Amino acid sequence: MRPNKYYLAAFSAFFIWGFFSLALKPLHNYPSLDILFYRVFFSVVLMVIINVVFRRNIMLQNWNHFKSMTAKQKQSVISLTLGGGVFLSSNWFVFIYVMNHVSVKAASLAYMICPILTTILAFFILKEKLSKWQWVAVLISAFSCILLSLNHFEDIFYSLITAATYAMYLVSQRKNSELDKFLVLTIQLVFTAIILLPFYPNYSGDLPTEPLFYGCLLVIVVFFTIIPLFLNLYALKGINSSAVGIMIYINPIIGFLLAIFYYDENVSSLQLFSYFLIMISIVVFNEKLIFSRKSKSIPAEIEGLK
């Protein structure tokens, strides 16, 4: 089985996320925590309905598979699934805050740093191997991020937090391969909603009444949450965390272009040069996929979605 469809899934996920600011920026007057509350709650309702109405057989198959596992396997699945929910919800909150209260460029910088952290974590935690050219790509990326962070210390602080939470999510979910990915995502969001629910009465603002809020939220839930997250988890079934991580650069490059041409944020020549280096690093990291006519087969044990 060729890994092309997994690369396409990863590319599609981060391409979609690159335009997230178009749906999120109109909500900049709403508190970040409110956006997080409603994003999670609405996502849970929609995903639970999809599972119950259209995927009951898959749910039953996964439940039977879970019951047949050893105690150690069950503990691993539960820890990875719920831990992934914590990393994901933390990433969402920080990203929403940075996007609406710091800058679009700072949010983009987070996903410049994320592939580097993902690659390093995957190397040490998952023992994923990298070629010398992939390490060269990582070094180019790291250098470009250093250039982007010059004279922007607040940006780099928030970017590091955002990047670290998503890098941990990617690495943890690479190992979480026992259950159906859509079901795993549903459980993670339900767990996140349970965590957030006690905070909602005391920390939420007034119930939004503007149609704009619910229109943007519907777009965020469907097109910028459920679809790209599923594509992201699907990609992790067939390619390693480092390869998925490097695809993250598609997201901030699109965000960076929007910051320049749509939001009219000031951009220096140094920043332009840094983004050019990052584009080079993407090509270098994926040089075998881009320049080789023959795609490598993925390990036999990696199959399609369970």
PDB file of C-alpha atoms in Angstrom:
ATOM      1  CA  MET A   1       0.000   0.000   0.000  1.00  0.00           C
ATOM      2  CA  ARG A   2       1.396   3.376  -0.995  1.00  0.00           C
ATOM      3  CA  PRO A   3       1.519   6.188   1.564  1.00  0.00           C
ATOM      4  CA  ASN A   4       0.400   8.829  -0.963  1.00  0.00           C
ATOM      5  CA  LYS A   5      -3.154   9.012   0.386  1.00  0.00           C
ATOM      6  CA  TYR A   6      -1.811   9.587   3.898  1.00  0.00           C
ATOM      7  CA  TYR A   7       0.374  12.457   2.682  1.00  0.00           C
ATOM      8  CA  LEU A   8      -2.653  13.859   0.846  1.00  0.00           C
ATOM      9  CA  ALA A   9      -4.726  13.623   4.038  1.00  0.00           C
ATOM     10  CA  ALA A  10      -2.041  15.461   6.044  1.00  0.00           C
ATOM     11  CA  PHE A  11      -1.643  18.103   3.342  1.00  0.00           C
ATOM     12  CA  SER A  12      -5.412  18.641   3.125  1.00  0.00           C
ATOM     13  CA  ALA A  13      -5.769  18.998   6.902  1.00  0.00           C
ATOM     14  CA  PHE A  14      -3.142  21.702   7.229  1.00  0.00           C
ATOM     15  CA  PHE A  15      -4.207  23.436   4.012  1.00  0.00           C
ATOM     16  CA  ILE A  16      -7.715  23.780   5.464  1.00  0.00           C
ATOM     17  CA  TRP A  17      -6.364  24.986   8.821  1.00  0.00           C
ATOM     18  CA  GLY A  18      -4.350  27.653   7.028  1.00  0.00           C
ATOM     19  CA  PHE A  19      -7.596  29.557   6.415  1.00  0.00           C
ATOM     20  CA  PHE A  20      -8.841  29.220  10.010  1.00  0.00           C
ATOM     21  CA  SER A  21      -8.378  32.932  10.704  1.00  0.00           C
ATOM     22  CA  LEU A  22     -11.118  33.763   8.165  1.00  0.00           C
ATOM     23  CA  ALA A  23     -13.708  32.140  10.439  1.00  0.00           C
ATOM     24  CA  LEU A  24     -12.031  33.007  13.753  1.00  0.00           C
ATOM     25  CA  LYS A  25     -11.143  36.680  13.283  1.00  0.00           C
ATOM     26  CA  PRO A  26     -14.778  37.846  12.976  1.00  0.00           C
ATOM     27  CA  LEU A  27     -15.240  36.569  16.554  1.00  0.00           C
ATOM     28  CA  HIS A  28     -12.375  38.635  18.020  1.00  0.00           C
ATOM     29  CA  ASN A  29     -14.816  40.583  20.244  1.00  0.00           C
ATOM     30  CA  TYR A  30     -15.848  37.397  22.031  1.00  0.00           C
ATOM     31  CA  PRO A  31     -13.731  35.999  24.902  1.00  0.00           C
ATOM     32  CA  SER A  32     -11.352  33.214  23.865  1.00  0.00           C
ATOM     33  CA  LEU A  33     -12.777  30.904  26.523  1.00  0.00           C
ATOM     34  CA  ASP A  34     -16.318  31.382  25.190  1.00  0.00           C
ATOM     35  CA  ILE A  35     -15.214  30.430  21.687  1.00  0.00           C
ATOM     36  CA  LEU A  36     -13.506  27.358  23.118  1.00  0.00           C
ATOM     37  CA  PHE A  37     -16.621  26.369  25.123  1.00  0.00           C
ATOM     38  CA  TYR A  38     -18.974  26.531  22.162  1.00  0.00           C
ATOM     39  CA  ARG A  39     -16.499  25.011  19.717  1.00  0.00           C
ATOM     40  CA  VAL A  40     -16.083  21.954  21.933  1.00  0.00           C
ATOM     41  CA  PHE A  41     -19.752  21.601  22.914  1.00  0.00           C
ATOM     42  CA  PHE A  42     -21.072  21.951  19.364  1.00  0.00           C
ATOM     43  CA  SER A  43     -18.416  19.571  18.016  1.00  0.00           C
ATOM     44  CA  VAL A  44     -19.365  16.950  20.610  1.00  0.00           C
ATOM     45  CA  VAL A  45     -23.077  17.148  19.777  1.00  0.00           C
ATOM     46  CA  LEU A  46     -22.456  16.809  16.046  1.00  0.00           C
ATOM     47  CA  MET A  47     -19.937  13.969  16.364  1.00  0.00           C
ATOM     48  CA  VAL A  48     -22.046  11.989  18.832  1.00  0.00           C
ATOM     49  CA  ILE A  49     -25.021  12.245  16.457  1.00  0.00           C
ATOM     50  CA  ILE A  50     -22.869  11.032  13.538  1.00  0.00           C
ATOM     51  CA  ASN A  51     -21.584   8.063  15.561  1.00  0.00           C
ATOM     52  CA  VAL A  52     -24.964   7.053  16.968  1.00  0.00           C
ATOM     53  CA  VAL A  53     -26.936   7.439  13.733  1.00  0.00           C
ATOM     54  CA  PHE A  54     -24.439   6.317  11.084  1.00  0.00           C
ATOM     55  CA  ARG A  55     -21.664   4.378  12.831  1.00  0.00           C
ATOM     56  CA  ARG A  56     -23.273   2.127  15.414  1.00  0.00           C
ATOM     57  CA  ASN A  57     -21.761  -1.039  13.927  1.00  0.00           C
ATOM     58  CA  ILE A  58     -18.279   0.485  14.034  1.00  0.00           C
ATOM     59  CA  MET A  59     -18.830   1.533  17.651  1.00  0.00           C
ATOM     60  CA  LEU A  60     -19.891  -2.012  18.560  1.00  0.00           C
ATOM     61  CA  GLN A  61     -16.895  -3.548  16.758  1.00  0.00           C
ATOM     62  CA  ASN A  62     -14.508  -1.213  18.568  1.00  0.00           C
ATOM     63  CA  TRP A  63     -16.137  -1.912  21.930  1.00  0.00           C
ATOM     64  CA  ASN A  64     -15.749  -5.671  21.400  1.00  0.00           C
ATOM     65  CA  HIS A  65     -12.140  -5.133  20.324  1.00  0.00           C
ATOM     66  CA  PHE A  66     -11.496  -3.033  23.433  1.00  0.00           C
ATOM     67  CA  LYS A  67     -12.986  -5.715  25.714  1.00  0.00           C
ATOM     68  CA  SER A  68     -10.696  -8.343  24.150  1.00  0.00           C
ATOM     69  CA  MET A  69      -7.541  -6.355  24.997  1.00  0.00           C
ATOM     70  CA  THR A  70      -5.290  -7.112  27.927  1.00  0.00           C
ATOM     71  CA  ALA A  71      -5.434  -4.839  30.974  1.00  0.00           C
ATOM     72  CA  LYS A  72      -2.163  -3.194  29.924  1.00  0.00           C
ATOM     73  CA  GLN A  73      -3.454  -2.506  26.407  1.00  0.00           C
ATOM     74  CA  LYS A  74      -6.673  -1.026  27.782  1.00  0.00           C
ATOM     75  CA  GLN A  75      -4.719   1.252  30.106  1.00  0.00           C
ATOM     76  CA  SER A  76      -2.564   2.414  27.198  1.00  0.00           C
ATOM     77  CA  VAL A  77      -5.555   3.167  24.948  1.00  0.00           C
ATOM     78  CA  ILE A  78      -7.372   5.063  27.712  1.00  0.00           C
ATOM     79  CA  SER A  79      -4.291   7.096  28.667  1.00  0.00           C
ATOM     80  CA  LEU A  80      -3.414   8.021  25.083  1.00  0.00           C
ATOM     81  CA  THR A  81      -7.000   8.907  24.183  1.00  0.00           C
ATOM     82  CA  LEU A  82      -7.769  11.036  27.243  1.00  0.00           C
ATOM     83  CA  GLY A  83      -4.289  12.550  27.322  1.00  0.00           C
ATOM     84  CA  GLY A  84      -4.729  13.513  23.678  1.00  0.00           C
ATOM     85  CA  GLY A  85      -7.964  15.274  24.632  1.00  0.00           C
ATOM     86  CA  VAL A  86      -6.121  17.356  27.234  1.00  0.00           C
ATOM     87  CA  PHE A  87      -3.365  18.328  24.764  1.00  0.00           C
ATOM     88  CA  LEU A  88      -5.917  19.174  22.075  1.00  0.00           C
ATOM     89  CA  SER A  89      -8.132  21.371  24.263  1.00  0.00           C
ATOM     90  CA  SER A  90      -5.073  23.185  25.665  1.00  0.00           C
ATOM     91  CA  ASN A  91      -3.850  23.839  22.143  1.00  0.00           C
ATOM     92  CA  TRP A  92      -7.217  25.192  21.063  1.00  0.00           C
ATOM     93  CA  PHE A  93      -7.501  27.642  23.943  1.00  0.00           C
ATOM     94  CA  VAL A  94      -3.986  29.059  23.546  1.00  0.00           C
ATOM     95  CA  PHE A  95      -4.334  29.255  19.751  1.00  0.00           C
ATOM     96  CA  ILE A  96      -7.662  31.110  19.946  1.00  0.00           C
ATOM     97  CA  TYR A  97      -6.195  33.561  22.460  1.00  0.00           C
ATOM     98  CA  VAL A  98      -3.070  34.170  20.378  1.00  0.00           C
ATOM     99  CA  MET A  99      -4.996  34.558  17.122  1.00  0.00           C
ATOM    100  CA  ASN A 100      -7.483  37.084  18.506  1.00  0.00           C
ATOM    101  CA  HIS A 101      -5.427  38.918  21.162  1.00  0.00           C
ATOM    102  CA  VAL A 102      -1.779  38.747  20.086  1.00  0.00           C
ATOM    103  CA  SER A 103      -1.479  38.508  16.281  1.00  0.00           C
ATOM    104  CA  VAL A 104      -2.056  36.250  13.291  1.00  0.00           C
ATOM    105  CA  LYS A 105       1.720  36.170  12.787  1.00  0.00           C
ATOM    106  CA  ALA A 106       2.248  34.881  16.344  1.00  0.00           C
ATOM    107  CA  ALA A 107      -0.290  32.116  15.740  1.00  0.00           C
ATOM    108  CA  SER A 108       1.481  31.265  12.483  1.00  0.00           C
ATOM    109  CA  LEU A 109       4.855  31.205  14.253  1.00  0.00           C
ATOM    110  CA  ALA A 110       3.499  28.560  16.639  1.00  0.00           C
ATOM    111  CA  TYR A 111       3.030  26.192  13.746  1.00  0.00           C
ATOM    112  CA  MET A 112       6.475  27.029  12.470  1.00  0.00           C
ATOM    113  CA  ILE A 113       7.942  25.803  15.750  1.00  0.00           C
ATOM    114  CA  CYS A 114       5.605  22.794  16.043  1.00  0.00           C
ATOM    115  CA  PRO A 115       7.215  20.624  13.318  1.00  0.00           C
ATOM    116  CA  ILE A 116      10.617  20.999  14.965  1.00  0.00           C
ATOM    117  CA  LEU A 117       9.254  19.977  18.360  1.00  0.00           C
ATOM    118  CA  THR A 118       7.269  17.133  16.789  1.00  0.00           C
ATOM    119  CA  THR A 119      10.335  15.792  15.003  1.00  0.00           C
ATOM    120  CA  ILE A 120      12.486  15.946  18.128  1.00  0.00           C
ATOM    121  CA  LEU A 121       9.815  14.344  20.334  1.00  0.00           C
ATOM    122  CA  ALA A 122       9.151  11.615  17.755  1.00  0.00           C
ATOM    123  CA  PHE A 123      12.878  10.890  17.551  1.00  0.00           C
ATOM    124  CA  PHE A 124      13.285  10.483  21.310  1.00  0.00           C
ATOM    125  CA  ILE A 125       9.873   9.068  22.293  1.00  0.00           C
ATOM    126  CA  LEU A 126       8.807   7.030  19.261  1.00  0.00           C
ATOM    127  CA  LYS A 127      12.350   6.249  18.024  1.00  0.00           C
ATOM    128  CA  GLU A 128      11.422   7.438  14.539  1.00  0.00           C
ATOM    129  CA  LYS A 129      14.437   7.515  12.243  1.00  0.00           C
ATOM    130  CA  LEU A 130      15.374  10.534  10.146  1.00  0.00           C
ATOM    131  CA  SER A 131      17.716  10.710   7.194  1.00  0.00           C
ATOM    132  CA  LYS A 132      20.582  13.184   7.142  1.00  0.00           C
ATOM    133  CA  TRP A 133      18.646  15.387   4.708  1.00  0.00           C
ATOM    134  CA  GLN A 134      15.657  15.413   7.049  1.00  0.00           C
ATOM    135  CA  TRP A 135      17.911  16.554   9.882  1.00  0.00           C
ATOM    136  CA  VAL A 136      19.223  19.273   7.558  1.00  0.00           C
ATOM    137  CA  ALA A 137      15.594  20.322   6.972  1.00  0.00           C
ATOM    138  CA  VAL A 138      14.996  20.467  10.721  1.00  0.00           C
ATOM    139  CA  LEU A 139      18.075  22.676  11.193  1.00  0.00           C
ATOM    140  CA  ILE A 140      16.948  25.006   8.395  1.00  0.00           C
ATOM    141  CA  SER A 141      13.509  25.221  10.022  1.00  0.00           C
ATOM    142  CA  ALA A 142      15.010  25.929  13.445  1.00  0.00           C
ATOM    143  CA  PHE A 143      17.203  28.693  12.008  1.00  0.00           C
ATOM    144  CA  SER A 144      14.234  30.296  10.249  1.00  0.00           C
ATOM    145  CA  CYS A 145      12.193  30.226  13.472  1.00  0.00           C
ATOM    146  CA  ILE A 146      15.046  31.942  15.331  1.00  0.00           C
ATOM    147  CA  LEU A 147      15.018  34.673  12.694  1.00  0.00           C
ATOM    148  CA  LEU A 148      11.244  35.046  13.015  1.00  0.00           C
ATOM    149  CA  SER A 149      11.463  35.359  16.794  1.00  0.00           C
ATOM    150  CA  LEU A 150      13.991  38.218  16.776  1.00  0.00           C
ATOM    151  CA  ASN A 151      12.503  41.282  18.545  1.00  0.00           C
ATOM    152  CA  HIS A 152       9.238  39.372  19.046  1.00  0.00           C
ATOM    153  CA  PHE A 153       9.699  37.784  22.479  1.00  0.00           C
ATOM    154  CA  GLU A 154       5.999  37.859  23.403  1.00  0.00           C
ATOM    155  CA  ASP A 155       5.171  36.127  20.138  1.00  0.00           C
ATOM    156  CA  ILE A 156       7.751  33.403  20.702  1.00  0.00           C
ATOM    157  CA  PHE A 157       6.488  32.776  24.270  1.00  0.00           C
ATOM    158  CA  TYR A 158       2.902  32.130  23.199  1.00  0.00           C
ATOM    159  CA  SER A 159       4.041  30.322  20.081  1.00  0.00           C
ATOM    160  CA  LEU A 160       6.118  27.856  22.108  1.00  0.00           C
ATOM    161  CA  ILE A 161       3.162  26.972  24.330  1.00  0.00           C
ATOM    162  CA  THR A 162       0.855  26.487  21.344  1.00  0.00           C
ATOM    163  CA  ALA A 163       3.443  24.447  19.465  1.00  0.00           C
ATOM    164  CA  ALA A 164       4.301  22.197  22.410  1.00  0.00           C
ATOM    165  CA  THR A 165       0.676  21.206  23.079  1.00  0.00           C
ATOM    166  CA  TYR A 166       0.028  20.243  19.469  1.00  0.00           C
ATOM    167  CA  ALA A 167       3.359  18.447  19.074  1.00  0.00           C
ATOM    168  CA  MET A 168       2.510  16.298  22.099  1.00  0.00           C
ATOM    169  CA  TYR A 169      -0.911  15.599  20.612  1.00  0.00           C
ATOM    170  CA  LEU A 170       0.596  14.407  17.327  1.00  0.00           C
ATOM    171  CA  VAL A 171       3.204  12.199  18.961  1.00  0.00           C
ATOM    172  CA  SER A 172       0.760  10.639  21.413  1.00  0.00           C
ATOM    173  CA  GLN A 173      -1.820   9.877  18.725  1.00  0.00           C
ATOM    174  CA  ARG A 174       0.756   8.208  16.505  1.00  0.00           C
ATOM    175  CA  LYS A 175       0.884   5.469  19.167  1.00  0.00           C
ATOM    176  CA  ASN A 176      -2.893   5.452  19.642  1.00  0.00           C
ATOM    177  CA  SER A 177      -3.782   3.118  16.767  1.00  0.00           C
ATOM    178  CA  GLU A 178      -6.006   0.440  18.291  1.00  0.00           C
ATOM    179  CA  LEU A 179      -9.403   2.058  17.774  1.00  0.00           C
ATOM    180  CA  ASP A 180     -11.283   3.796  14.959  1.00  0.00           C
ATOM    181  CA  LYS A 181      -9.895   7.309  14.533  1.00  0.00           C
ATOM    182  CA  PHE A 182     -13.247   9.090  14.278  1.00  0.00           C
ATOM    183  CA  LEU A 183     -14.406   7.340  17.439  1.00  0.00           C
ATOM    184  CA  VAL A 184     -11.158   8.280  19.219  1.00  0.00           C
ATOM    185  CA  LEU A 185     -11.663  11.913  18.231  1.00  0.00           C
ATOM    186  CA  THR A 186     -15.235  11.808  19.525  1.00  0.00           C
ATOM    187  CA  ILE A 187     -14.124  10.402  22.879  1.00  0.00           C
ATOM    188  CA  GLN A 188     -11.410  13.042  23.158  1.00  0.00           C
ATOM    189  CA  LEU A 189     -13.868  15.863  22.530  1.00  0.00           C
ATOM    190  CA  VAL A 190     -16.420  14.383  24.947  1.00  0.00           C
ATOM    191  CA  PHE A 191     -13.690  14.169  27.597  1.00  0.00           C
ATOM    192  CA  THR A 192     -12.693  17.770  26.854  1.00  0.00           C
ATOM    193  CA  ALA A 193     -16.328  18.871  27.188  1.00  0.00           C
ATOM    194  CA  ILE A 194     -16.601  17.121  30.558  1.00  0.00           C
ATOM    195  CA  ILE A 195     -13.485  18.982  31.753  1.00  0.00           C
ATOM    196  CA  LEU A 196     -14.813  22.341  30.538  1.00  0.00           C
ATOM    197  CA  LEU A 197     -18.426  21.937  31.672  1.00  0.00           C
ATOM    198  CA  PRO A 198     -17.868  22.868  35.373  1.00  0.00           C
ATOM    199  CA  PHE A 199     -16.119  26.086  34.283  1.00  0.00           C
ATOM    200  CA  TYR A 200     -18.841  27.161  31.861  1.00  0.00           C
ATOM    201  CA  PRO A 201     -21.337  28.736  34.359  1.00  0.00           C
ATOM    202  CA  ASN A 202     -18.703  30.889  36.081  1.00  0.00           C
ATOM    203  CA  TYR A 203     -16.347  31.756  33.235  1.00  0.00           C
ATOM    204  CA  SER A 204     -18.589  32.127  30.203  1.00  0.00           C
ATOM    205  CA  GLY A 205     -20.032  35.442  29.084  1.00  0.00           C
ATOM    206  CA  ASP A 206     -23.608  36.178  28.127  1.00  0.00           C
ATOM    207  CA  LEU A 207     -25.197  33.732  25.729  1.00  0.00           C
ATOM    208  CA  PRO A 208     -24.382  35.028  22.234  1.00  0.00           C
ATOM    209  CA  THR A 209     -27.404  36.156  20.241  1.00  0.00           C
ATOM    210  CA  GLU A 210     -25.805  37.386  17.006  1.00  0.00           C
ATOM    211  CA  PRO A 211     -26.283  35.150  13.941  1.00  0.00           C
ATOM    212  CA  LEU A 212     -22.661  35.917  12.974  1.00  0.00           C
ATOM    213  CA  PHE A 213     -21.406  34.044  16.033  1.00  0.00           C
ATOM    214  CA  TYR A 214     -23.321  30.861  15.278  1.00  0.00           C
ATOM    215  CA  GLY A 215     -22.590  31.043  11.545  1.00  0.00           C
ATOM    216  CA  CYS A 216     -18.847  31.332  12.156  1.00  0.00           C
ATOM    217  CA  LEU A 217     -19.024  28.657  14.844  1.00  0.00           C
ATOM    218  CA  LEU A 218     -20.737  26.207  12.479  1.00  0.00           C
ATOM    219  CA  VAL A 219     -17.957  26.759   9.932  1.00  0.00           C
ATOM    220  CA  ILE A 220     -15.323  26.330  12.669  1.00  0.00           C
ATOM    221  CA  VAL A 221     -16.876  23.108  13.986  1.00  0.00           C
ATOM    222  CA  VAL A 222     -17.360  21.396  10.610  1.00  0.00           C
ATOM    223  CA  PHE A 223     -14.608  22.738   8.372  1.00  0.00           C
ATOM    224  CA  PHE A 224     -11.907  23.695  10.868  1.00  0.00           C
ATOM    225  CA  THR A 225     -12.403  21.054  13.554  1.00  0.00           C
ATOM    226  CA  ILE A 226     -14.012  17.755  12.586  1.00  0.00           C
ATOM    227  CA  ILE A 227     -12.813  17.418   8.971  1.00  0.00           C
ATOM    228  CA  PRO A 228      -9.135  18.424   9.384  1.00  0.00           C
ATOM    229  CA  LEU A 229      -8.732  16.629  12.724  1.00  0.00           C
ATOM    230  CA  PHE A 230     -10.041  13.412  11.201  1.00  0.00           C
ATOM    231  CA  LEU A 231      -7.723  13.827   8.193  1.00  0.00           C
ATOM    232  CA  ASN A 232      -4.849  14.470  10.572  1.00  0.00           C
ATOM    233  CA  LEU A 233      -5.490  11.334  12.631  1.00  0.00           C
ATOM    234  CA  TYR A 234      -6.002   9.326   9.447  1.00  0.00           C
ATOM    235  CA  ALA A 235      -2.618  10.489   8.114  1.00  0.00           C
ATOM    236  CA  LEU A 236      -0.945   9.239  11.301  1.00  0.00           C
ATOM    237  CA  LYS A 237      -2.120   5.723  10.417  1.00  0.00           C
ATOM    238  CA  GLY A 238       0.187   5.593   7.398  1.00  0.00           C
ATOM    239  CA  ILE A 239       3.077   8.026   7.854  1.00  0.00           C
ATOM    240  CA  ASN A 240       5.195   8.853  10.859  1.00  0.00           C
ATOM    241  CA  SER A 241       4.783  11.830  13.189  1.00  0.00           C
ATOM    242  CA  SER A 242       7.766  13.662  11.706  1.00  0.00           C
ATOM    243  CA  ALA A 243       6.302  13.554   8.205  1.00  0.00           C
ATOM    244  CA  VAL A 244       2.926  14.792   9.452  1.00  0.00           C
ATOM    245  CA  GLY A 245       4.697  17.381  11.582  1.00  0.00           C
ATOM    246  CA  ILE A 246       6.595  18.882   8.657  1.00  0.00           C
ATOM    247  CA  MET A 247       3.298  19.282   6.772  1.00  0.00           C
ATOM    248  CA  ILE A 248       2.207  21.713   9.494  1.00  0.00           C
ATOM    249  CA  TYR A 249       4.247  24.363   7.691  1.00  0.00           C
ATOM    250  CA  ILE A 250       1.487  24.575   5.085  1.00  0.00           C
ATOM    251  CA  ASN A 251      -0.779  26.057   7.766  1.00  0.00           C
ATOM    252  CA  PRO A 252       1.391  29.030   8.859  1.00  0.00           C
ATOM    253  CA  ILE A 253       2.548  29.816   5.312  1.00  0.00           C
ATOM    254  CA  ILE A 254      -1.090  30.325   4.305  1.00  0.00           C
ATOM    255  CA  GLY A 255      -1.705  32.219   7.556  1.00  0.00           C
ATOM    256  CA  PHE A 256       1.335  34.386   6.879  1.00  0.00           C
ATOM    257  CA  LEU A 257       0.078  35.228   3.373  1.00  0.00           C
ATOM    258  CA  LEU A 258      -3.330  36.129   4.817  1.00  0.00           C
ATOM    259  CA  ALA A 259      -1.646  38.329   7.430  1.00  0.00           C
ATOM    260  CA  ILE A 260       0.119  40.249   4.659  1.00  0.00           C
ATOM    261  CA  PHE A 261      -2.484  40.481   1.915  1.00  0.00           C
ATOM    262  CA  TYR A 262      -5.766  40.245   3.836  1.00  0.00           C
ATOM    263  CA  TYR A 263      -5.172  41.613   7.342  1.00  0.00           C
ATOM    264  CA  ASP A 264      -2.494  44.155   6.294  1.00  0.00           C
ATOM    265  CA  GLU A 265      -0.123  43.219   9.108  1.00  0.00           C
ATOM    266  CA  ASN A 266       3.384  44.645   8.742  1.00  0.00           C
ATOM    267  CA  VAL A 267       5.967  42.145   7.506  1.00  0.00           C
ATOM    268  CA  SER A 268       9.702  42.718   7.310  1.00  0.00           C
ATOM    269  CA  SER A 269      12.130  41.478   4.674  1.00  0.00           C
ATOM    270  CA  LEU A 270      13.694  39.267   7.376  1.00  0.00           C
ATOM    271  CA  GLN A 271      10.365  37.537   7.928  1.00  0.00           C
ATOM    272  CA  LEU A 272       9.918  37.027   4.194  1.00  0.00           C
ATOM    273  CA  PHE A 273      13.375  35.467   4.008  1.00  0.00           C
ATOM    274  CA  SER A 274      12.558  33.212   6.979  1.00  0.00           C
ATOM    275  CA  TYR A 275       9.412  31.905   5.304  1.00  0.00           C
ATOM    276  CA  PHE A 276      11.385  31.259   2.130  1.00  0.00           C
ATOM    277  CA  LEU A 277      13.807  29.128   4.172  1.00  0.00           C
ATOM    278  CA  ILE A 278      10.887  27.205   5.619  1.00  0.00           C
ATOM    279  CA  MET A 279       9.562  26.416   2.145  1.00  0.00           C
ATOM    280  CA  ILE A 280      13.021  25.093   1.270  1.00  0.00           C
ATOM    281  CA  SER A 281      13.023  22.954   4.408  1.00  0.00           C
ATOM    282  CA  ILE A 282       9.703  21.357   3.390  1.00  0.00           C
ATOM    283  CA  VAL A 283      11.158  20.378   0.014  1.00  0.00           C
ATOM    284  CA  VAL A 284      14.355  19.037   1.617  1.00  0.00           C
ATOM    285  CA  PHE A 285      12.464  17.048   4.265  1.00  0.00           C
ATOM    286  CA  ASN A 286      10.242  15.403   1.640  1.00  0.00           C
ATOM    287  CA  GLU A 287      12.909  15.110  -1.069  1.00  0.00           C
ATOM    288  CA  LYS A 288      12.438  11.332  -1.434  1.00  0.00           C
ATOM    289  CA  LEU A 289       8.698  11.715  -1.897  1.00  0.00           C
ATOM    290  CA  ILE A 290       9.065  14.629  -4.305  1.00  0.00           C
ATOM    291  CA  PHE A 291      11.991  13.480  -6.418  1.00  0.00           C
ATOM    292  CA  SER A 292      11.672   9.710  -6.324  1.00  0.00           C
ATOM    293  CA  ARG A 293       9.417   8.035  -8.850  1.00  0.00           C
ATOM    294  CA  LYS A 294       8.897   5.056  -6.620  1.00  0.00           C
ATOM    295  CA  SER A 295       6.989   5.521  -3.406  1.00  0.00           C
ATOM    296  CA  LYS A 296       8.113   3.448  -0.493  1.00  0.00           C
ATOM    297  CA  SER A 297       5.625   0.977   0.853  1.00  0.00           C
ATOM    298  CA  ILE A 298       4.516   1.509   4.415  1.00  0.00           C
ATOM    299  CA  PRO A 299       4.889  -1.312   6.963  1.00  0.00           C
ATOM    300  CA  ALA A 300       2.505  -4.205   6.408  1.00  0.00           C
ATOM    301  CA  GLU A 301       0.911  -3.773   9.801  1.00  0.00           C
ATOM    302  CA  ILE A 302      -0.298  -0.287   8.912  1.00  0.00           C
ATOM    303  CA  GLU A 303      -3.631  -0.552   7.193  1.00  0.00           C
ATOM    304  CA  GLY A 304      -6.602   1.683   6.576  1.00  0.00           C
ATOM    305  CA  LEU A 305      -8.873   2.959   9.313  1.00  0.00           C
ATOM    306  CA  LYS A 306     -10.073   0.245  11.601  1.00  0.00           C
TER     307      LYS A 306
END
